[in-house]
Short mmCIF file of C-alpha atoms and ligand atoms in Angstrom, two decimals:
data_model
loop_
_atom_site.label_atom_id
_atom_site.label_comp_id
_atom_site.label_asym_id
_atom_site.label_seq_id
_atom_site.Cartn_x
_atom_site.Cartn_y
_atom_site.Cartn_z
CA MET A 1 11.23 23.10 -11.45
CA ARG A 2 14.09 21.05 -12.83
CA LEU A 3 14.58 17.34 -12.99
CA PRO A 4 17.40 16.01 -10.81
CA SER A 5 20.16 14.38 -12.85
CA PHE A 6 19.94 10.65 -13.55
CA GLU A 7 21.23 8.07 -16.00
CA HIS A 8 18.69 7.04 -18.61
CA LEU A 9 18.75 3.32 -19.44
CA GLU A 10 16.90 2.06 -22.52
CA PRO A 11 16.56 -1.72 -22.49
CA ARG A 12 15.35 -3.35 -25.72
CA SER A 13 13.90 -6.44 -24.04
CA LEU A 14 12.27 -7.47 -20.80
CA GLU A 15 15.35 -9.53 -19.95
CA GLU A 16 17.61 -6.50 -20.36
CA ALA A 17 15.25 -4.34 -18.26
CA LEU A 18 15.27 -6.94 -15.48
CA GLY A 19 19.07 -7.05 -15.64
CA PHE A 20 19.26 -3.27 -15.07
CA LEU A 21 16.85 -3.47 -12.13
CA ALA A 22 18.72 -6.39 -10.57
CA LYS A 23 21.97 -4.45 -10.85
CA HIS A 24 20.77 -1.08 -9.55
CA LYS A 25 17.88 -2.14 -7.24
CA GLU A 26 16.69 0.79 -5.00
CA GLN A 27 18.80 3.24 -7.00
CA ALA A 28 16.71 2.59 -10.11
CA LYS A 29 13.13 3.43 -11.00
CA ILE A 30 11.04 2.16 -13.88
CA ILE A 31 9.62 4.79 -16.19
CA ALA A 32 6.78 3.98 -18.61
CA GLY A 33 4.70 6.98 -19.79
CA GLY A 34 6.38 9.19 -17.19
CA THR A 35 3.21 11.20 -16.54
CA GLU A 36 3.41 10.59 -12.79
CA LEU A 37 7.05 9.79 -12.19
CA LEU A 38 8.52 12.90 -13.81
CA VAL A 39 6.17 15.18 -11.87
CA CYS A 40 7.30 13.53 -8.61
CA MET A 41 10.94 13.93 -9.62
CA LYS A 42 10.43 17.60 -10.44
CA HIS A 43 8.87 18.06 -7.01
CA GLY A 44 11.99 16.53 -5.47
CA LEU A 45 10.00 13.61 -4.07
CA LEU A 46 12.18 11.06 -5.85
CA ALA A 47 15.71 11.24 -7.16
CA PRO A 48 16.61 7.85 -8.65
CA ALA A 49 20.14 7.57 -9.98
CA TYR A 50 18.88 5.44 -12.91
CA LEU A 51 15.66 5.49 -14.90
CA VAL A 52 14.89 2.20 -16.66
CA ASN A 53 12.70 3.26 -19.57
CA LEU A 54 10.37 0.49 -20.76
CA LYS A 55 9.40 2.39 -23.93
CA ALA A 56 11.36 0.10 -26.28
CA VAL A 57 10.32 -3.16 -24.58
CA ARG A 58 7.74 -3.97 -27.23
CA GLU A 59 6.92 -7.40 -25.73
CA LEU A 60 5.09 -5.54 -22.92
CA ASP A 61 2.84 -3.64 -25.33
CA PHE A 62 -0.10 -5.83 -26.35
CA VAL A 63 -3.74 -6.61 -25.69
CA SER A 64 -4.84 -10.13 -26.58
CA GLU A 65 -7.77 -12.42 -25.93
CA ASP A 66 -6.96 -15.57 -24.03
CA ASP A 67 -9.36 -18.38 -23.22
CA GLY A 68 -12.29 -15.96 -23.12
CA GLY A 69 -10.37 -13.52 -20.94
CA LEU A 70 -7.92 -10.72 -21.65
CA ARG A 71 -4.17 -10.29 -21.38
CA ILE A 72 -3.05 -6.68 -21.19
CA GLY A 73 0.65 -5.88 -21.49
CA ALA A 74 2.04 -3.49 -18.87
CA LEU A 75 3.09 -0.94 -21.48
CA THR A 76 -0.34 -0.69 -23.11
CA ARG A 77 -1.34 2.96 -23.32
CA LEU A 78 -4.63 3.83 -21.67
CA SER A 79 -5.95 5.20 -24.98
CA THR A 80 -5.09 1.91 -26.73
CA LEU A 81 -6.82 0.01 -23.94
CA SER A 82 -10.06 1.95 -24.25
CA GLU A 83 -10.01 1.77 -28.08
CA THR A 84 -9.39 -1.98 -28.34
CA PRO A 85 -12.60 -3.67 -29.62
CA ALA A 86 -12.23 -6.73 -27.34
CA VAL A 87 -12.05 -4.41 -24.30
CA ARG A 88 -14.90 -2.15 -25.40
CA GLU A 89 -17.21 -5.01 -26.28
CA ARG A 90 -16.44 -7.62 -23.61
CA PHE A 91 -15.08 -5.59 -20.67
CA PRO A 92 -16.57 -2.12 -21.23
CA VAL A 93 -16.09 -1.10 -17.58
CA VAL A 94 -12.31 -1.18 -18.19
CA ALA A 95 -12.63 1.11 -21.23
CA GLN A 96 -14.97 3.36 -19.24
CA ALA A 97 -12.46 3.73 -16.38
CA ALA A 98 -9.49 4.26 -18.73
CA GLU A 99 -11.38 7.03 -20.54
CA MET A 100 -11.87 8.80 -17.21
CA VAL A 101 -8.16 8.96 -16.36
CA ALA A 102 -6.88 12.54 -16.52
CA ALA A 103 -7.39 13.84 -20.08
CA PRO A 104 -6.84 12.38 -23.59
CA PRO A 105 -3.19 13.58 -23.95
CA LEU A 106 -2.30 11.85 -20.66
CA GLN A 107 -4.22 8.72 -21.71
CA ALA A 108 -2.11 8.67 -24.88
CA MET A 109 1.09 8.66 -22.78
CA GLY A 110 0.05 6.92 -19.56
CA THR A 111 0.31 3.12 -19.40
CA VAL A 112 -1.71 0.45 -17.67
CA ALA A 113 1.06 -0.60 -15.25
CA GLY A 114 2.00 3.03 -14.56
CA ASN A 115 -1.61 3.66 -13.60
CA LEU A 116 -1.83 0.59 -11.35
CA CYS A 117 1.52 1.45 -9.74
CA LEU A 118 0.66 5.06 -8.92
CA ASN A 119 2.11 6.31 -5.68
CA THR A 120 -0.31 7.47 -2.99
CA ARG A 121 -0.99 11.20 -2.96
CA CYS A 122 -1.48 13.87 -0.31
CA PHE A 123 -1.91 17.62 -0.28
CA TYR A 124 1.13 17.87 2.02
CA TYR A 125 3.27 15.53 -0.10
CA ASN A 126 2.61 16.42 -3.74
CA GLN A 127 4.22 19.84 -3.46
CA SER A 128 7.57 21.35 -4.36
CA SER A 129 10.45 20.77 -1.94
CA PHE A 130 10.43 24.52 -1.17
CA TRP A 131 6.76 24.28 -0.10
CA ARG A 132 7.37 21.14 1.97
CA GLN A 133 10.40 22.56 3.78
CA ALA A 134 8.22 25.01 5.66
CA ARG A 135 6.34 22.20 7.47
CA GLY A 136 9.05 19.61 7.98
CA ALA A 137 9.05 15.96 7.00
CA CYS A 138 5.93 13.83 7.41
CA TYR A 139 5.68 10.01 7.51
CA LYS A 140 5.56 9.87 3.71
CA THR A 141 8.84 11.80 3.37
CA GLY A 142 10.61 9.90 6.14
CA GLY A 143 9.59 12.11 9.08
CA ASP A 144 7.73 11.32 12.29
CA ARG A 145 4.39 13.05 11.92
CA CYS A 146 1.26 13.35 9.83
CA HIS A 147 0.23 16.83 8.69
CA VAL A 148 -3.31 15.68 7.86
CA VAL A 149 -4.27 14.39 11.31
CA LYS A 150 -2.36 16.03 14.13
CA GLY A 151 -0.92 13.27 16.32
CA GLY A 152 -1.76 10.71 13.62
CA LYS A 153 0.18 7.47 13.97
CA ARG A 154 0.46 6.51 10.28
CA CYS A 155 0.64 7.92 6.79
CA LEU A 156 -2.80 8.59 5.29
CA ALA A 157 -1.70 9.37 1.72
CA THR A 158 -4.49 8.39 -0.67
CA TYR A 159 -4.46 5.95 -3.59
CA GLN A 160 -6.18 7.69 -6.53
CA GLY A 161 -5.84 5.38 -9.53
CA ASP A 162 -8.94 4.97 -11.72
CA ILE A 163 -8.54 1.62 -13.41
CA ALA A 164 -7.62 -0.52 -10.38
CA PRO A 165 -11.17 -0.68 -8.92
CA ALA A 166 -12.67 -1.79 -12.26
CA LEU A 167 -9.99 -4.45 -12.76
CA ILE A 168 -10.23 -5.65 -9.15
CA ALA A 169 -14.02 -5.98 -9.49
CA LEU A 170 -13.40 -8.14 -12.59
CA GLY A 171 -11.06 -10.42 -10.61
CA ALA A 172 -7.89 -9.42 -12.49
CA THR A 173 -4.45 -10.81 -11.63
CA LEU A 174 -0.95 -9.50 -12.30
CA ARG A 175 2.03 -11.31 -13.76
CA MET A 176 5.11 -9.92 -12.04
CA VAL A 177 8.62 -10.80 -13.09
CA SER A 178 12.08 -10.29 -11.69
CA ASN A 179 15.47 -11.67 -12.72
CA GLY A 180 14.96 -15.43 -12.65
CA SER A 181 11.52 -15.57 -11.04
CA GLU A 182 7.90 -14.91 -11.80
CA ARG A 183 4.69 -14.79 -9.76
CA GLU A 184 1.00 -14.19 -10.37
CA ILE A 185 -1.01 -12.36 -7.72
CA PRO A 186 -4.56 -11.02 -7.48
CA LEU A 187 -4.39 -7.33 -8.39
CA ALA A 188 -5.86 -6.39 -5.00
CA GLU A 189 -2.72 -7.86 -3.37
CA LEU A 190 -0.48 -5.34 -5.13
CA TYR A 191 -1.70 -2.79 -2.59
CA THR A 192 -0.30 -2.89 0.93
CA GLY A 193 -2.83 -0.43 2.37
CA LYS A 194 0.07 1.61 3.72
CA GLY A 195 0.14 5.24 2.63
CA ARG A 196 3.89 5.44 2.98
CA ARG A 197 4.79 2.33 0.96
CA PRO A 198 1.62 1.50 -0.96
CA LEU A 199 2.85 -1.22 -3.35
CA ALA A 200 3.93 -4.80 -2.66
CA LEU A 201 6.50 -4.55 -5.42
CA GLU A 202 10.18 -5.43 -5.01
CA PRO A 203 12.73 -2.93 -6.36
CA ASP A 204 13.87 -5.42 -9.02
CA GLU A 205 10.36 -6.46 -10.04
CA ILE A 206 8.35 -5.43 -13.11
CA VAL A 207 4.60 -5.71 -13.58
CA ALA A 208 4.57 -7.52 -16.92
CA GLU A 209 0.88 -7.98 -17.64
CA VAL A 210 -2.65 -7.86 -16.31
CA ARG A 211 -4.85 -10.92 -16.79
CA VAL A 212 -8.61 -10.53 -16.74
CA PRO A 213 -10.61 -13.78 -16.45
CA ALA A 214 -13.38 -14.63 -18.91
CA PRO A 215 -16.62 -12.80 -18.15
CA PHE A 216 -19.35 -14.64 -16.23
CA ASP A 217 -22.68 -15.17 -17.98
CA GLY A 218 -24.85 -12.08 -17.81
CA MET A 219 -22.00 -9.89 -16.51
CA ALA A 220 -21.90 -6.09 -16.71
CA GLY A 221 -20.02 -3.36 -14.91
CA ASP A 222 -19.93 0.36 -14.31
CA TYR A 223 -17.46 2.92 -12.91
CA GLN A 224 -18.47 6.20 -11.31
CA LYS A 225 -16.02 8.96 -10.47
CA LEU A 226 -16.16 12.21 -8.54
CA ARG A 227 -13.58 14.85 -9.47
CA LEU A 228 -13.21 18.59 -9.31
CA ARG A 229 -12.74 19.24 -13.04
CA GLY A 230 -14.39 16.67 -15.29
CA SER A 231 -11.80 17.42 -17.96
CA MET A 232 -8.71 16.10 -16.18
CA ASP A 233 -8.62 15.56 -12.43
CA PHE A 234 -7.72 12.60 -10.24
CA PRO A 235 -10.71 10.96 -8.51
CA LEU A 236 -11.85 12.39 -5.18
CA ALA A 237 -13.81 9.15 -4.87
CA GLY A 238 -14.58 6.36 -7.33
CA ALA A 239 -16.73 3.22 -7.29
CA ALA A 240 -16.69 0.25 -9.67
CA ALA A 241 -19.37 -2.44 -9.65
CA VAL A 242 -19.41 -5.69 -11.64
CA LEU A 243 -22.54 -7.83 -11.39
CA SER A 244 -23.75 -11.00 -13.09
CA ARG A 245 -27.39 -11.95 -13.51
CA ASN A 246 -28.50 -15.57 -13.96
CA GLY A 247 -31.40 -16.83 -16.10
CA SER A 248 -33.89 -16.34 -13.25
CA GLY A 249 -32.98 -12.66 -12.84
CA VAL A 250 -30.99 -13.27 -9.64
CA CYS A 251 -27.58 -11.69 -8.99
CA SER A 252 -25.11 -14.57 -9.14
CA ARG A 253 -21.91 -12.57 -8.61
CA ALA A 254 -21.26 -9.05 -7.33
CA ARG A 255 -18.03 -7.17 -6.72
CA VAL A 256 -17.75 -3.55 -5.63
CA ALA A 257 -14.39 -1.77 -5.32
CA LEU A 258 -13.60 1.82 -4.37
CA THR A 259 -10.75 4.19 -5.03
CA ALA A 260 -9.52 7.48 -3.54
CA VAL A 261 -11.09 6.84 -0.14
CA GLY A 262 -8.12 5.24 1.60
CA THR A 263 -4.49 4.27 1.29
CA GLY A 264 -5.30 1.64 -1.36
CA PRO A 265 -8.23 0.44 -3.46
CA LEU A 266 -10.93 -0.99 -1.21
CA VAL A 267 -13.09 -4.06 -1.87
CA VAL A 268 -16.53 -3.77 -0.26
CA GLU A 269 -17.04 -7.38 0.85
CA GLU A 270 -20.38 -6.61 2.46
CA ALA A 271 -21.83 -5.48 -0.87
CA THR A 272 -21.03 -8.92 -2.28
CA GLN A 273 -22.76 -10.61 0.66
CA LEU A 274 -25.82 -8.40 0.34
CA LEU A 275 -26.28 -8.72 -3.42
CA GLU A 276 -25.31 -12.27 -4.32
CA GLY A 277 -28.19 -14.71 -4.53
CA GLN A 278 -30.77 -11.91 -4.45
CA GLN A 279 -33.13 -10.13 -6.83
CA VAL A 280 -31.52 -6.70 -7.04
CA THR A 281 -33.97 -4.07 -5.78
CA GLU A 282 -33.48 -0.35 -5.13
CA ASP A 283 -33.65 -1.07 -1.41
CA LEU A 284 -30.91 -3.72 -1.58
CA VAL A 285 -28.73 -1.41 -3.67
CA ALA A 286 -29.18 1.32 -1.05
CA GLN A 287 -27.98 -1.14 1.62
CA ALA A 288 -24.92 -2.04 -0.45
CA ALA A 289 -24.17 1.66 -1.00
CA GLU A 290 -24.47 2.19 2.76
CA ALA A 291 -21.96 -0.62 3.31
CA ALA A 292 -19.55 1.16 0.96
CA TYR A 293 -20.05 4.39 2.89
CA GLU A 294 -19.26 2.56 6.14
CA ALA A 295 -16.13 0.94 4.68
CA ALA A 296 -14.69 4.13 3.13
CA ARG A 297 -12.22 6.08 5.26
CA PRO A 298 -11.20 9.14 3.25
CA ALA A 299 -8.85 11.68 4.81
CA SER A 300 -8.99 15.41 4.14
CA ASN A 301 -5.80 15.34 2.10
CA VAL A 302 -6.88 15.33 -1.54
CA GLY A 303 -8.94 18.00 -3.27
CA SER A 304 -11.95 18.24 -1.01
CA ASP A 305 -13.39 17.58 2.41
CA ALA A 306 -13.35 13.96 3.68
CA SER A 307 -16.93 13.86 4.94
CA TYR A 308 -18.28 15.12 1.61
CA ARG A 309 -16.23 12.52 -0.28
CA ARG A 310 -17.46 9.79 2.06
CA LYS A 311 -21.09 10.79 1.49
CA MET A 312 -20.43 10.74 -2.24
CA VAL A 313 -19.21 7.14 -1.97
CA ARG A 314 -22.80 6.22 -1.14
CA VAL A 315 -24.08 8.04 -4.23
CA LEU A 316 -21.40 6.72 -6.60
CA THR A 317 -21.76 3.13 -5.39
CA ARG A 318 -25.53 3.23 -5.76
CA ARG A 319 -25.22 4.58 -9.31
CA ALA A 320 -22.51 2.08 -10.27
CA ILE A 321 -24.51 -0.94 -9.03
CA LEU A 322 -27.77 0.20 -10.62
CA ASN A 323 -26.08 1.03 -13.92
CA ALA A 324 -24.29 -2.33 -13.98
CA TRP A 325 -27.52 -4.16 -13.18
CA ARG A 326 -29.54 -2.30 -15.82
CA LYS A 327 -26.92 -2.77 -18.51
CA GLU A 328 -27.31 -6.53 -18.58
C1 LIG B 401 -2.62 16.44 -14.48
C2 LIG B 401 -2.68 14.97 -14.19
C3 LIG B 401 -3.91 14.38 -13.99
C4 LIG B 401 -3.99 13.01 -13.71
N1 LIG B 401 -5.22 12.45 -13.51
C5 LIG B 401 -5.31 11.12 -13.25
C6 LIG B 401 -6.60 10.54 -13.06
O1 LIG B 401 -7.63 11.19 -13.17
N2 LIG B 401 -6.65 9.22 -12.76
C7 LIG B 401 -5.52 8.44 -12.66
O2 LIG B 401 -5.66 7.24 -12.40
N3 LIG B 401 -4.29 8.97 -12.87
C8 LIG B 401 -4.17 10.29 -13.17
N4 LIG B 401 -2.92 10.84 -13.40
C9 LIG B 401 -1.72 10.01 -13.19
C10 LIG B 401 -1.10 9.38 -14.46
O3 LIG B 401 -1.14 10.27 -15.57
C11 LIG B 401 -1.78 8.10 -14.88
O4 LIG B 401 -2.12 7.33 -13.77
C12 LIG B 401 -0.91 7.25 -15.83
O5 LIG B 401 -1.63 6.11 -16.24
C13 LIG B 401 0.39 6.79 -15.21
O6 LIG B 401 1.04 5.95 -16.15
P1 LIG B 401 2.52 6.26 -16.67
O7 LIG B 401 2.86 5.17 -17.64
O8 LIG B 401 2.68 7.64 -17.16
O9 LIG B 401 3.32 6.06 -15.31
P2 LIG B 401 4.80 6.50 -14.94
O10 LIG B 401 4.80 7.92 -14.51
O11 LIG B 401 5.76 6.11 -16.00
O12 LIG B 401 5.03 5.55 -13.67
C14 LIG B 401 4.23 5.64 -12.53
C15 LIG B 401 4.76 4.66 -11.47
O13 LIG B 401 4.58 3.32 -11.92
C16 LIG B 401 5.82 2.61 -11.94
N5 LIG B 401 5.76 1.69 -13.08
C17 LIG B 401 5.43 1.99 -14.36
N6 LIG B 401 5.40 0.88 -15.11
C18 LIG B 401 5.71 -0.15 -14.29
C19 LIG B 401 5.84 -1.57 -14.48
N7 LIG B 401 5.62 -2.16 -15.66
N8 LIG B 401 6.17 -2.33 -13.40
C20 LIG B 401 6.35 -1.76 -12.18
N9 LIG B 401 6.24 -0.43 -11.94
C21 LIG B 401 5.93 0.36 -12.98
C22 LIG B 401 6.88 3.71 -12.05
O14 LIG B 401 8.13 3.29 -11.54
C23 LIG B 401 6.26 4.81 -11.24
O15 LIG B 401 6.52 4.60 -9.87
C24 LIG B 401 -2.80 12.21 -13.67
C25 LIG B 401 -1.57 12.82 -13.90
C26 LIG B 401 -1.49 14.17 -14.16
C27 LIG B 401 -0.14 14.79 -14.42
#
């Protein structure tokens, strides 16, 4: 499979990168590590006329502590993220999730923003154009049908990023910049929940950094992932839990977020309601895991059967909550 032809633009600063995006808009695509984008281009899923390579924009490559929290530059490699002492010691759930992305060579190339901005995936979409021709276009490729659910009214392509659920459970926000403007949004709001167009990102906008607020007292987290091959695969389901325990042994804050069981990362609000203000018991954790099972809506379009993955959400959520609770 060959790459389609494109013009490669190499800005040296964020300002220059934004200038290229403002000029070329929908015709341009950002490339960071390229571990996802180039595969999609080889499959003929994307054919941007311009690639704006962020590699030389050093101002986007940093991890720093800020007011007790963290600032993570968009271009930070996943391996750098998981090796940074401040991340390992103060936000270990982030390092844990980053270490579970793909395999070490891909972690050394893949970046934080590239991971958060992953496209949704589907068995019928992530194929060569030759393969796809035989079935005709689906919603994701601009057609009028879904190959996963016959008669389906919308695209069910699945979001399978690993670090988003951990960062969402920590309450992370994103700093997004475009030519002349800037906004900060909760990370969860980056995701539209639409399989076809999963990101609320304008064509001329760059994710510049991730901000993680200071940890709450007695906070700990855990990320659990189901995948076919433990050595490198995307999640078939994933659950992150971040819990805080107060001095009386009561759960003062709880956030549970899932991945790979819908068109975007999913926050399990009911788990928060069940756990906060309570002594965390096995029974309560089982109820929270059941709530995650109820909320998850996997489709049979990535790796394995939807009902199995949904049942595993219960298991992964239970493990993540218990591990987080026992760590503190
Ligand atoms: C074999 C294989 C296994 C994989 N397994 C996993 C896995 O287990 N878990 C997982 O989460 N991922 C997995 N991936 C996907 C990918 O390797 C990682 O998610 C990686 O972190 C993507 O980062 P990147 O910098 O390479 O992204 P790129 O490919 O460079 O970009 C990905 C997308 O993000 C956009 N983008 C990049 N940076 C920015 C920015 N600053 N602002 C706005 N948009 C931006 C790009 O335009 C593109 O649309 C796998 C990939 C492969 C090939």
